[in-house]
Amino acid sequence: MTKEHFQFEYEVYNSIDELTEDDKWLLDEAREVTQQAYAPYSRFHVGAVAKLNNGETVKGTNQENASFPAGLCAERVLLAAVSSLHPKAAIETMAISYFNHNGESNKPITPCGICRQSLQEHMEKTKTPIRLILGGMYGEVYVIPHAEMLLPMSFTSKDLKQ
Ligand code: THU
């Protein structure tokens, strides 16, 4: 028997003001696009913005549905938009923010499990790590250098091969 362990490092900033100009801009865009979320049921408005390796920026927001499971997270809306609008491009950095109309929006949220799986697929497809900038409307900001760190031992297309 052997024991393995997994660990990763990420950066914690006290506020958006400590970020580089590029990162600050991207997180600000994510904050702003939360206004375009369609979240009448949870009132939890999420915004995600991707900077692509072709210089373009694409935005996504969560889109809910009266049939709750039909709703989509901002991250997956964004991934689908990037793949549709820029099929040859890769995401280099994604900023994610939220506005919680039921409470505080003062700390980072991380992508849900299904979105982590979708991020993994995009990175595998484009052979490019996605850097994540996570922050609420104010408060601490996390920078995660590689989204794959959020899904250790992930199931990927390699597992489907013989
Ligand atoms: N949501 C996202 O869009 N991204 C996340 O990372 C977490 C949750 C959405 C799904 C749902 O519309 C609302 O937030 C509450 O869960």
XYZ file of N, CA, C and O and ligand atoms in Angstrom:
664
model
N 0.851 -1.194 0.000
C 0.000 0.000 0.000
C 0.882 1.237 0.000
O 1.902 1.275 0.682
N 0.491 2.227 -0.798
C 1.169 3.520 -0.729
C 0.110 4.589 -0.446
O -1.070 4.372 -0.732
N 0.567 5.688 0.071
C -0.362 6.808 0.263
C 0.066 7.941 -0.650
O 1.235 8.290 -0.699
N -0.885 8.467 -1.357
C -0.624 9.610 -2.229
C -1.308 10.825 -1.622
O -2.264 10.689 -0.861
N -0.824 11.991 -1.999
C -1.565 13.171 -1.579
C -1.597 14.201 -2.689
O -0.796 14.160 -3.612
N -2.555 15.095 -2.565
C -2.751 16.128 -3.570
C -2.727 17.476 -2.869
O -3.339 17.643 -1.814
N -1.974 18.410 -3.413
C -2.030 19.763 -2.867
C -1.829 20.771 -3.987
O -1.249 20.437 -5.030
N -2.339 21.965 -3.801
C -2.085 22.991 -4.805
C -2.011 24.356 -4.149
O -2.512 24.551 -3.047
N -1.351 25.248 -4.855
C -1.201 26.603 -4.342
C -2.065 27.548 -5.146
O -2.203 27.401 -6.362
N -2.648 28.518 -4.463
C -3.362 29.576 -5.164
C -3.090 30.886 -4.440
O -2.595 30.898 -3.308
N -3.380 31.964 -5.148
C -3.056 33.276 -4.593
C -4.301 33.890 -3.964
O -5.394 33.771 -4.511
N -4.110 34.536 -2.829
C -5.222 35.222 -2.144
C -4.862 36.706 -2.055
O -3.815 37.063 -1.499
N -5.709 37.542 -2.614
C -5.511 38.997 -2.558
C -6.568 39.604 -1.636
O -7.699 39.118 -1.588
N -6.196 40.634 -0.938
C -7.148 41.278 -0.020
C -8.319 41.917 -0.756
O -9.434 41.958 -0.253
N -8.032 42.418 -1.953
C -9.110 43.040 -2.738
C -8.674 43.125 -4.192
O -7.506 42.879 -4.521
N -9.601 43.512 -5.030
C -9.341 43.660 -6.472
C -8.207 44.657 -6.732
O -7.495 44.555 -7.731
N -8.014 45.595 -5.816
C -7.002 46.643 -6.011
C -5.577 46.090 -6.068
O -4.686 46.746 -6.584
N -5.379 44.880 -5.542
C -4.025 44.303 -5.546
C -3.715 43.555 -6.844
O -2.595 43.081 -7.027
N -4.698 43.429 -7.734
C -4.485 42.682 -8.983
C -3.754 43.529 -10.016
O -3.718 44.756 -9.907
N -3.219 42.864 -11.046
C -2.653 43.593 -12.182
C -3.793 44.299 -12.913
O -4.969 43.931 -12.746
N -3.456 45.249 -13.746
C -4.491 46.002 -14.476
C -5.355 45.073 -15.315
O -6.586 45.212 -15.356
N -4.732 44.098 -16.008
C -5.485 43.169 -16.865
C -6.464 42.323 -16.053
O -7.625 42.149 -16.447
N -5.988 41.809 -14.919
C -6.842 40.954 -14.083
C -7.971 41.763 -13.453
O -9.106 41.301 -13.338
N -7.633 42.979 -13.053
C -8.624 43.880 -12.455
C -9.751 44.146 -13.457
O -10.927 44.077 -13.128
N -9.352 44.420 -14.682
C -10.323 44.711 -15.737
C -11.250 43.522 -15.951
O -12.473 43.662 -16.024
N -10.661 42.318 -16.001
C -11.456 41.118 -16.258
C -12.443 40.853 -15.122
O -13.612 40.534 -15.364
N -11.986 40.995 -13.885
C -12.889 40.767 -12.747
C -13.990 41.831 -12.701
O -15.148 41.523 -12.399
N -13.633 43.047 -13.051
C -14.650 44.110 -13.113
C -15.718 43.790 -14.155
O -16.914 44.021 -13.936
N -15.279 43.248 -15.297
C -16.237 42.853 -16.339
C -17.159 41.753 -15.826
O -18.360 41.751 -16.104
N -16.588 40.797 -15.078
C -17.392 39.691 -14.524
C -18.414 40.238 -13.527
O -19.571 39.806 -13.503
N -17.980 41.200 -12.724
C -18.910 41.815 -11.770
C -20.062 42.482 -12.514
O -21.223 42.336 -12.145
N -19.705 43.219 -13.568
C -20.722 43.981 -14.295
C -21.719 43.072 -15.012
O -22.917 43.336 -15.036
N -21.203 41.980 -15.591
C -22.086 41.127 -16.400
C -23.064 40.320 -15.534
O -24.035 39.771 -16.049
N -22.845 40.292 -14.214
C -23.826 39.630 -13.335
C -25.213 40.240 -13.529
O -26.219 39.575 -13.318
N -25.243 41.494 -13.969
C -26.531 42.171 -14.179
C -27.337 41.522 -15.293
O -28.542 41.722 -15.399
N -26.656 40.773 -16.164
C -27.355 40.124 -17.273
C -27.775 38.684 -16.959
O -28.324 37.995 -17.814
N -27.507 38.265 -15.732
C -27.932 36.908 -15.355
C -29.456 36.834 -15.354
O -30.145 37.843 -15.132
N -29.971 35.646 -15.630
C -31.413 35.396 -15.494
C -31.553 34.410 -14.340
O -31.365 33.197 -14.517
N -31.774 34.952 -13.154
C -31.787 34.118 -11.951
C -32.943 34.490 -11.033
O -32.750 34.835 -9.871
N -34.193 34.428 -11.573
C -35.338 34.852 -10.768
C -35.647 33.899 -9.618
O -36.355 34.277 -8.689
N -35.135 32.671 -9.677
C -35.469 31.677 -8.649
C -34.487 31.725 -7.487
O -34.885 31.788 -6.323
N -33.189 31.724 -7.798
C -32.195 31.748 -6.709
C -31.840 33.177 -6.299
O -31.355 33.392 -5.198
N -32.040 34.123 -7.194
C -31.615 35.521 -6.989
C -30.108 35.614 -6.742
O -29.603 36.544 -6.142
N -29.400 34.590 -7.247
C -27.936 34.523 -7.126
C -27.388 34.723 -8.544
O -27.417 33.815 -9.375
N -26.926 35.938 -8.811
C -26.558 36.308 -10.184
C -25.061 36.110 -10.393
O -24.245 36.760 -9.726
N -24.704 35.226 -11.316
C -23.294 34.900 -11.545
C -22.863 35.428 -12.915
O -23.621 35.346 -13.893
N -21.654 35.981 -12.962
C -21.083 36.471 -14.221
C -19.714 35.854 -14.433
O -18.927 35.743 -13.491
N -19.436 35.449 -15.661
C -18.126 34.874 -15.986
C -17.634 35.506 -17.281
O -18.417 35.711 -18.216
N -16.348 35.818 -17.321
C -15.763 36.454 -18.508
C -14.469 35.731 -18.848
O -13.644 35.457 -17.961
N -14.311 35.414 -20.133
C -13.112 34.692 -20.572
C -12.257 35.574 -21.464
O -12.762 36.263 -22.359
N -10.958 35.545 -21.206
C -9.991 36.186 -22.109
C -9.399 35.051 -22.938
O -8.859 34.084 -22.391
N -9.522 35.164 -24.265
C -9.070 34.096 -25.153
C -7.662 34.357 -25.675
O -7.179 35.500 -25.645
N -7.045 33.310 -26.213
C -5.685 33.482 -26.734
C -5.666 34.199 -28.086
O -4.597 34.461 -28.627
N -6.861 34.530 -28.619
C -6.900 35.351 -29.837
C -7.204 36.816 -29.498
O -7.506 37.616 -30.366
N -7.182 37.129 -28.204
C -7.387 38.518 -27.776
C -8.834 38.881 -27.499
O -9.117 39.942 -26.939
N -9.754 38.004 -27.895
C -11.182 38.303 -27.700
C -11.609 38.067 -26.251
O -10.977 37.297 -25.517
N -12.712 38.707 -25.886
C -13.319 38.501 -24.566
C -14.751 38.022 -24.772
O -15.460 38.566 -25.616
N -15.144 36.995 -24.027
C -16.519 36.471 -24.142
C -17.115 36.410 -22.730
O -16.406 36.116 -21.767
N -18.425 36.700 -22.647
C -19.082 36.744 -21.331
C -20.211 35.719 -21.242
O -20.817 35.372 -22.254
N -20.492 35.297 -20.024
C -21.615 34.391 -19.790
C -22.238 34.665 -18.435
O -21.583 35.205 -17.535
N -23.512 34.302 -18.300
C -24.212 34.470 -17.017
C -25.080 33.238 -16.775
O -25.393 32.503 -17.717
N -25.479 33.034 -15.519
C -26.358 31.891 -15.259
C -27.761 32.155 -15.800
O -28.254 33.287 -15.776
N -28.359 31.099 -16.315
C -29.669 31.169 -16.952
C -30.548 30.096 -16.337
O -30.338 28.904 -16.594
N -31.486 30.536 -15.513
C -32.306 29.579 -14.776
C -33.592 29.244 -15.533
O -33.885 29.816 -16.583
N -34.343 28.304 -14.961
C -35.560 27.825 -15.613
C -36.547 27.399 -14.535
O -36.126 26.889 -13.485
N -37.834 27.577 -14.826
C -38.868 27.146 -13.878
C -38.732 25.653 -13.587
O -39.059 25.191 -12.498
N -38.266 24.915 -14.570
C -37.886 23.515 -14.342
C -36.421 23.552 -13.896
O -35.502 23.617 -14.718
N -36.193 23.617 -12.605
C -34.883 23.975 -12.045
C -33.675 23.273 -12.681
O -32.677 23.923 -12.962
N -33.738 21.948 -12.904
C -32.531 21.290 -13.444
C -32.162 21.763 -14.853
O -31.052 21.511 -15.314
N -33.082 22.426 -15.523
C -32.781 22.922 -16.873
C -31.900 24.175 -16.835
O -31.374 24.605 -17.865
N -31.717 24.755 -15.670
C -30.894 25.962 -15.546
C -29.432 25.666 -15.809
O -28.972 24.535 -15.669
N -28.728 26.715 -16.211
C -27.304 26.561 -16.520
C -26.464 27.553 -15.725
O -26.849 28.716 -15.575
N -25.311 27.119 -15.280
C -24.371 28.006 -14.589
C -23.695 28.943 -15.592
O -23.552 28.615 -16.780
N -23.235 30.072 -15.080
C -22.556 31.061 -15.918
C -21.332 30.463 -16.619
O -21.069 30.753 -17.793
N -20.599 29.630 -15.907
C -19.360 29.071 -16.467
C -19.645 28.216 -17.700
O -18.939 28.288 -18.694
N -20.708 27.389 -17.600
C -20.996 26.511 -18.746
C -21.642 27.265 -19.892
O -21.444 26.931 -21.060
N -22.411 28.310 -19.574
C -22.946 29.175 -20.637
C -21.766 29.801 -21.385
O -21.722 29.846 -22.614
N -20.784 30.249 -20.615
C -19.606 30.879 -21.218
C -18.794 29.884 -22.056
O -18.389 30.194 -23.182
N -18.567 28.691 -21.532
C -17.784 27.690 -22.274
C -18.466 27.350 -23.604
O -17.801 27.224 -24.639
N -19.801 27.229 -23.566
C -20.534 26.917 -24.797
C -20.432 28.078 -25.792
O -20.276 27.862 -26.999
N -20.494 29.297 -25.279
C -20.403 30.474 -26.156
C -19.021 30.558 -26.799
O -18.890 30.803 -28.004
N -17.986 30.309 -26.003
C -16.613 30.372 -26.549
C -16.447 29.326 -27.642
O -15.940 29.609 -28.735
N -16.895 28.097 -27.369
C -16.731 27.022 -28.356
C -17.520 27.292 -29.628
O -17.123 26.869 -30.707
N -18.641 27.995 -29.488
C -19.483 28.273 -30.652
C -18.970 29.467 -31.449
O -18.958 29.444 -32.676
N -18.543 30.512 -30.734
C -18.129 31.746 -31.415
C -16.677 31.702 -31.872
O -16.309 32.308 -32.871
N -15.841 31.011 -31.111
C -14.395 30.976 -31.405
C -13.896 29.535 -31.279
O -13.124 29.212 -30.370
N -14.343 28.651 -32.199
C -14.041 27.227 -32.028
C -12.549 26.894 -32.036
O -12.155 25.855 -31.513
N -11.744 27.780 -32.593
C -10.307 27.475 -32.653
C -9.523 28.111 -31.510
O -8.319 27.886 -31.370
N -10.181 28.919 -30.714
C -9.470 29.656 -29.660
C -9.491 28.894 -28.340
O -10.306 27.994 -28.128
N -8.576 29.275 -27.468
C -8.506 28.685 -26.126
C -8.696 29.786 -25.096
O -8.287 30.932 -25.307
N -9.307 29.412 -23.991
C -9.450 30.362 -22.882
C -8.150 30.373 -22.089
O -7.663 29.314 -21.686
N -7.619 31.556 -21.850
C -6.410 31.671 -21.023
C -6.774 31.994 -19.581
O -6.206 31.450 -18.647
N -7.693 32.938 -19.422
C -8.099 33.348 -18.070
C -9.611 33.506 -18.036
O -10.211 33.996 -18.997
N -10.205 33.057 -16.924
C -11.645 33.252 -16.723
C -11.845 33.923 -15.368
O -11.304 33.461 -14.360
N -12.593 35.022 -15.365
C -12.950 35.687 -14.104
C -14.402 35.362 -13.787
O -15.252 35.341 -14.688
N -14.674 35.072 -12.520
C -16.032 34.703 -12.101
C -16.424 35.548 -10.889
O -15.675 35.628 -9.911
N -17.590 36.183 -10.992
C -18.093 36.955 -9.866
C -19.584 36.688 -9.695
O -20.185 35.946 -10.482
N -20.186 37.283 -8.683
C -21.611 37.041 -8.424
C -22.182 38.182 -7.594
O -21.448 38.899 -6.891
N -23.492 38.322 -7.707
C -24.221 39.234 -6.827
C -25.358 38.442 -6.214
O -26.268 37.995 -6.914
N -25.292 38.262 -4.900
C -26.306 37.485 -4.199
C -27.378 38.430 -3.639
O -27.126 39.126 -2.656
N -28.540 38.429 -4.269
C -29.608 39.330 -3.819
C -30.221 38.890 -2.491
O -31.027 39.611 -1.913
N -29.857 37.700 -2.038
C -30.366 37.211 -0.740
C -29.364 37.392 0.389
O -29.662 37.039 1.524
N -28.173 37.877 0.079
C -27.165 37.963 1.141
C -25.921 38.693 0.678
O -25.983 39.522 -0.224
N -24.803 38.357 1.307
C -23.539 39.039 1.016
C -22.937 38.545 -0.304
O -23.238 37.443 -0.765
N -22.064 39.369 -0.867
C -21.322 38.986 -2.083
C -19.854 39.340 -1.850
O -19.201 39.955 -2.684
N -19.363 38.961 -0.671
C -18.085 39.497 -0.196
C -16.932 38.500 -0.166
O -15.897 38.783 0.399
N -17.136 37.314 -0.774
C -16.009 36.365 -0.844
C -16.102 35.569 -2.138
O -17.186 35.475 -2.731
N -14.981 35.010 -2.582
C -15.009 34.293 -3.855
C -15.904 33.056 -3.806
O -16.047 32.441 -2.753
N -16.525 32.714 -4.945
C -17.146 31.398 -5.086
C -16.319 30.619 -6.098
O -15.671 31.207 -6.978
N -16.350 29.299 -5.970
C -15.627 28.444 -6.922
C -16.647 27.710 -7.792
O -17.785 27.496 -7.366
N -16.260 27.315 -9.006
C -17.205 26.638 -9.906
C -17.750 25.349 -9.297
O -17.024 24.647 -8.580
N -19.005 25.040 -9.607
C -19.625 23.806 -9.101
C -18.966 22.592 -9.762
O -18.179 22.720 -10.709
N -19.318 21.420 -9.291
C -18.686 20.187 -9.787
C -18.881 19.967 -11.278
O -17.942 19.595 -11.987
N -20.100 20.218 -11.771
C -20.337 19.983 -13.211
C -19.509 20.969 -14.032
O -18.939 20.616 -15.064
N -19.421 22.213 -13.576
C -18.629 23.212 -14.306
C -17.148 22.860 -14.278
O -16.427 23.091 -15.258
N -16.669 22.282 -13.181
C -15.260 21.855 -13.127
C -14.999 20.804 -14.198
O -13.969 20.815 -14.871
N -15.949 19.891 -14.357
C -15.811 18.851 -15.387
C -15.799 19.489 -16.785
O -15.028 19.091 -17.656
N -16.650 20.478 -16.995
C -16.711 21.148 -18.305
C -15.451 21.973 -18.559
O -14.958 22.033 -19.692
N -14.925 22.596 -17.514
C -13.664 23.335 -17.657
C -12.550 22.368 -18.051
O -11.713 22.664 -18.914
N -12.550 21.206 -17.421
C -11.535 20.187 -17.707
C -11.557 19.795 -19.187
O -10.528 19.696 -19.842
N -12.764 19.597 -19.706
C -12.906 19.191 -21.113
C -12.377 20.291 -22.043
O -11.692 20.004 -23.018
N -12.714 21.537 -21.719
C -12.244 22.649 -22.561
C -10.712 22.712 -22.560
O -10.083 22.894 -23.606
N -10.112 22.521 -21.396
C -8.645 22.577 -21.300
C -8.011 21.422 -22.059
O -6.974 21.587 -22.699
N -8.660 20.271 -21.989
C -8.132 19.102 -22.693
C -8.218 19.332 -24.204
O -7.274 19.086 -24.941
N -9.375 19.865 -24.632
C -9.615 20.108 -26.059
C -8.636 21.135 -26.622
O -8.125 20.985 -27.723
N -8.380 22.173 -25.859
C -7.550 23.271 -26.360
C -6.085 23.147 -25.921
O -5.259 23.953 -26.331
N -5.804 22.153 -25.094
C -4.440 21.941 -24.569
C -3.884 23.213 -23.922
O -2.716 23.553 -24.075
N -4.758 23.926 -23.232
C -4.364 25.197 -22.608
C -4.927 25.272 -21.188
O -6.133 25.081 -21.002
N -4.078 25.545 -20.200
C -4.604 25.708 -18.843
C -5.468 26.957 -18.722
O -5.155 27.981 -19.341
N -6.527 26.867 -17.961
C -7.356 28.054 -17.693
C -7.016 28.578 -16.306
O -7.082 27.852 -15.315
N -6.619 29.839 -16.270
C -6.357 30.526 -15.006
C -7.675 31.111 -14.514
O -8.402 31.715 -15.305
N -7.976 30.954 -13.227
C -9.251 31.456 -12.707
C -9.037 32.633 -11.765
O -8.175 32.567 -10.873
N -9.829 33.676 -11.948
C -9.851 34.813 -11.015
C -11.228 34.804 -10.372
O -12.241 34.924 -11.077
N -11.276 34.622 -9.062
C -12.559 34.441 -8.375
C -12.754 35.531 -7.332
O -11.899 35.717 -6.458
N -13.865 36.224 -7.404
C -14.117 37.276 -6.415
C -15.581 37.678 -6.410
O -16.280 37.561 -7.426
N -16.050 38.125 -5.279
C -17.414 38.648 -5.181
C -17.453 40.089 -5.641
O -16.599 40.538 -6.420
N -18.422 40.837 -5.139
C -18.533 42.260 -5.492
C -17.489 43.081 -4.752
O -17.146 44.178 -5.156
N -17.032 42.550 -3.643
C -15.920 43.153 -2.902
C -15.286 42.052 -2.075
O -15.730 40.901 -2.105
N -14.219 42.381 -1.367
C -13.562 41.380 -0.521
C -12.429 40.665 -1.237
O -11.967 41.095 -2.305
N -12.006 39.555 -0.630
C -10.847 38.804 -1.121
C -11.038 38.271 -2.542
O -12.162 37.991 -2.967
N -9.905 38.137 -3.212
C -9.897 37.570 -4.567
C -8.918 36.400 -4.580
O -7.815 36.510 -4.039
N -9.343 35.282 -5.185
C -8.446 34.138 -5.363
C -8.024 34.062 -6.821
O -8.850 34.237 -7.721
N -6.754 33.757 -7.035
C -6.290 33.435 -8.384
C -5.775 31.999 -8.356
O -4.847 31.672 -7.613
N -6.443 31.150 -9.142
C -6.077 29.733 -9.225
C -5.373 29.530 -10.562
O -5.976 29.741 -11.619
N -4.085 29.155 -10.536
C -3.299 29.162 -11.773
C -3.760 28.161 -12.830
O -3.531 28.376 -14.017
N -4.408 27.073 -12.420
C -4.789 26.035 -13.385
C -6.083 25.395 -12.874
O -6.083 24.782 -11.792
N -7.164 25.533 -13.662
C -8.466 25.034 -13.194
C -8.455 23.540 -12.916
O -9.297 23.043 -12.176
N -7.500 22.818 -13.497
C -7.456 21.362 -13.264
C -7.201 21.054 -11.781
O -7.536 19.978 -11.292
N -6.630 22.030 -11.059
C -6.387 21.828 -9.626
C -7.676 21.639 -8.843
O -7.664 21.079 -7.744
N -8.780 22.137 -9.391
C -10.063 22.021 -8.686
C -10.733 20.669 -8.910
O -11.778 20.393 -8.322
N -10.155 19.855 -9.784
C -10.781 18.557 -10.063
C -9.718 17.465 -10.159
O -9.467 16.917 -11.240
N -9.087 17.152 -9.022
C -8.063 16.104 -9.060
C -8.677 14.753 -9.400
O -9.837 14.504 -9.108
N -7.899 13.913 -10.030
C -8.324 12.555 -10.425
C -9.570 12.600 -11.299
O -10.488 11.789 -11.146
N -9.620 13.577 -12.209
C -10.837 13.742 -13.013
C -10.995 12.622 -14.039
O -10.022 12.012 -14.463
N -12.229 12.397 -14.423
C -12.552 11.456 -15.498
C -12.432 12.216 -16.810
O -13.048 13.272 -16.985
N -11.631 11.708 -17.747
C -11.428 12.420 -19.006
C -11.565 11.447 -20.184
O -11.741 10.241 -19.970
N -11.430 11.990 -21.397
C -11.555 11.164 -22.609
C -10.530 10.032 -22.617
O -10.775 8.990 -23.221
N -9.424 10.233 -21.941
C -8.390 9.167 -21.912
C -8.943 7.893 -21.292
O -8.559 6.789 -21.654
N -9.855 8.059 -20.334
C -10.434 6.902 -19.655
C -11.343 6.083 -20.569
O -11.648 4.939 -20.280
N -11.795 6.711 -21.661
C -12.692 6.006 -22.564
C -11.921 5.165 -23.581
O -12.509 4.345 -24.278
N -10.613 5.443 -23.656
C -9.796 4.704 -24.638
C -9.373 3.362 -24.057
O -9.169 3.238 -22.851
N -9.189 2.383 -24.946
C -8.762 1.030 -24.493
C -7.271 1.025 -24.197
O -6.502 1.618 -24.883
N -24.190 29.139 -10.260
C -23.338 29.521 -11.238
O -23.748 30.082 -12.262
N -22.026 29.281 -11.071
C -21.465 28.747 -9.948
O -20.253 28.604 -9.882
C -22.320 28.351 -8.820
C -23.780 28.466 -9.050
C -25.613 29.436 -10.422
C -26.530 28.263 -10.617
C -27.835 28.825 -10.133
O -28.441 29.561 -11.183
C -27.434 29.810 -9.043
O -26.066 30.104 -9.260
C -27.630 29.278 -7.625
O -27.041 28.034 -7.488
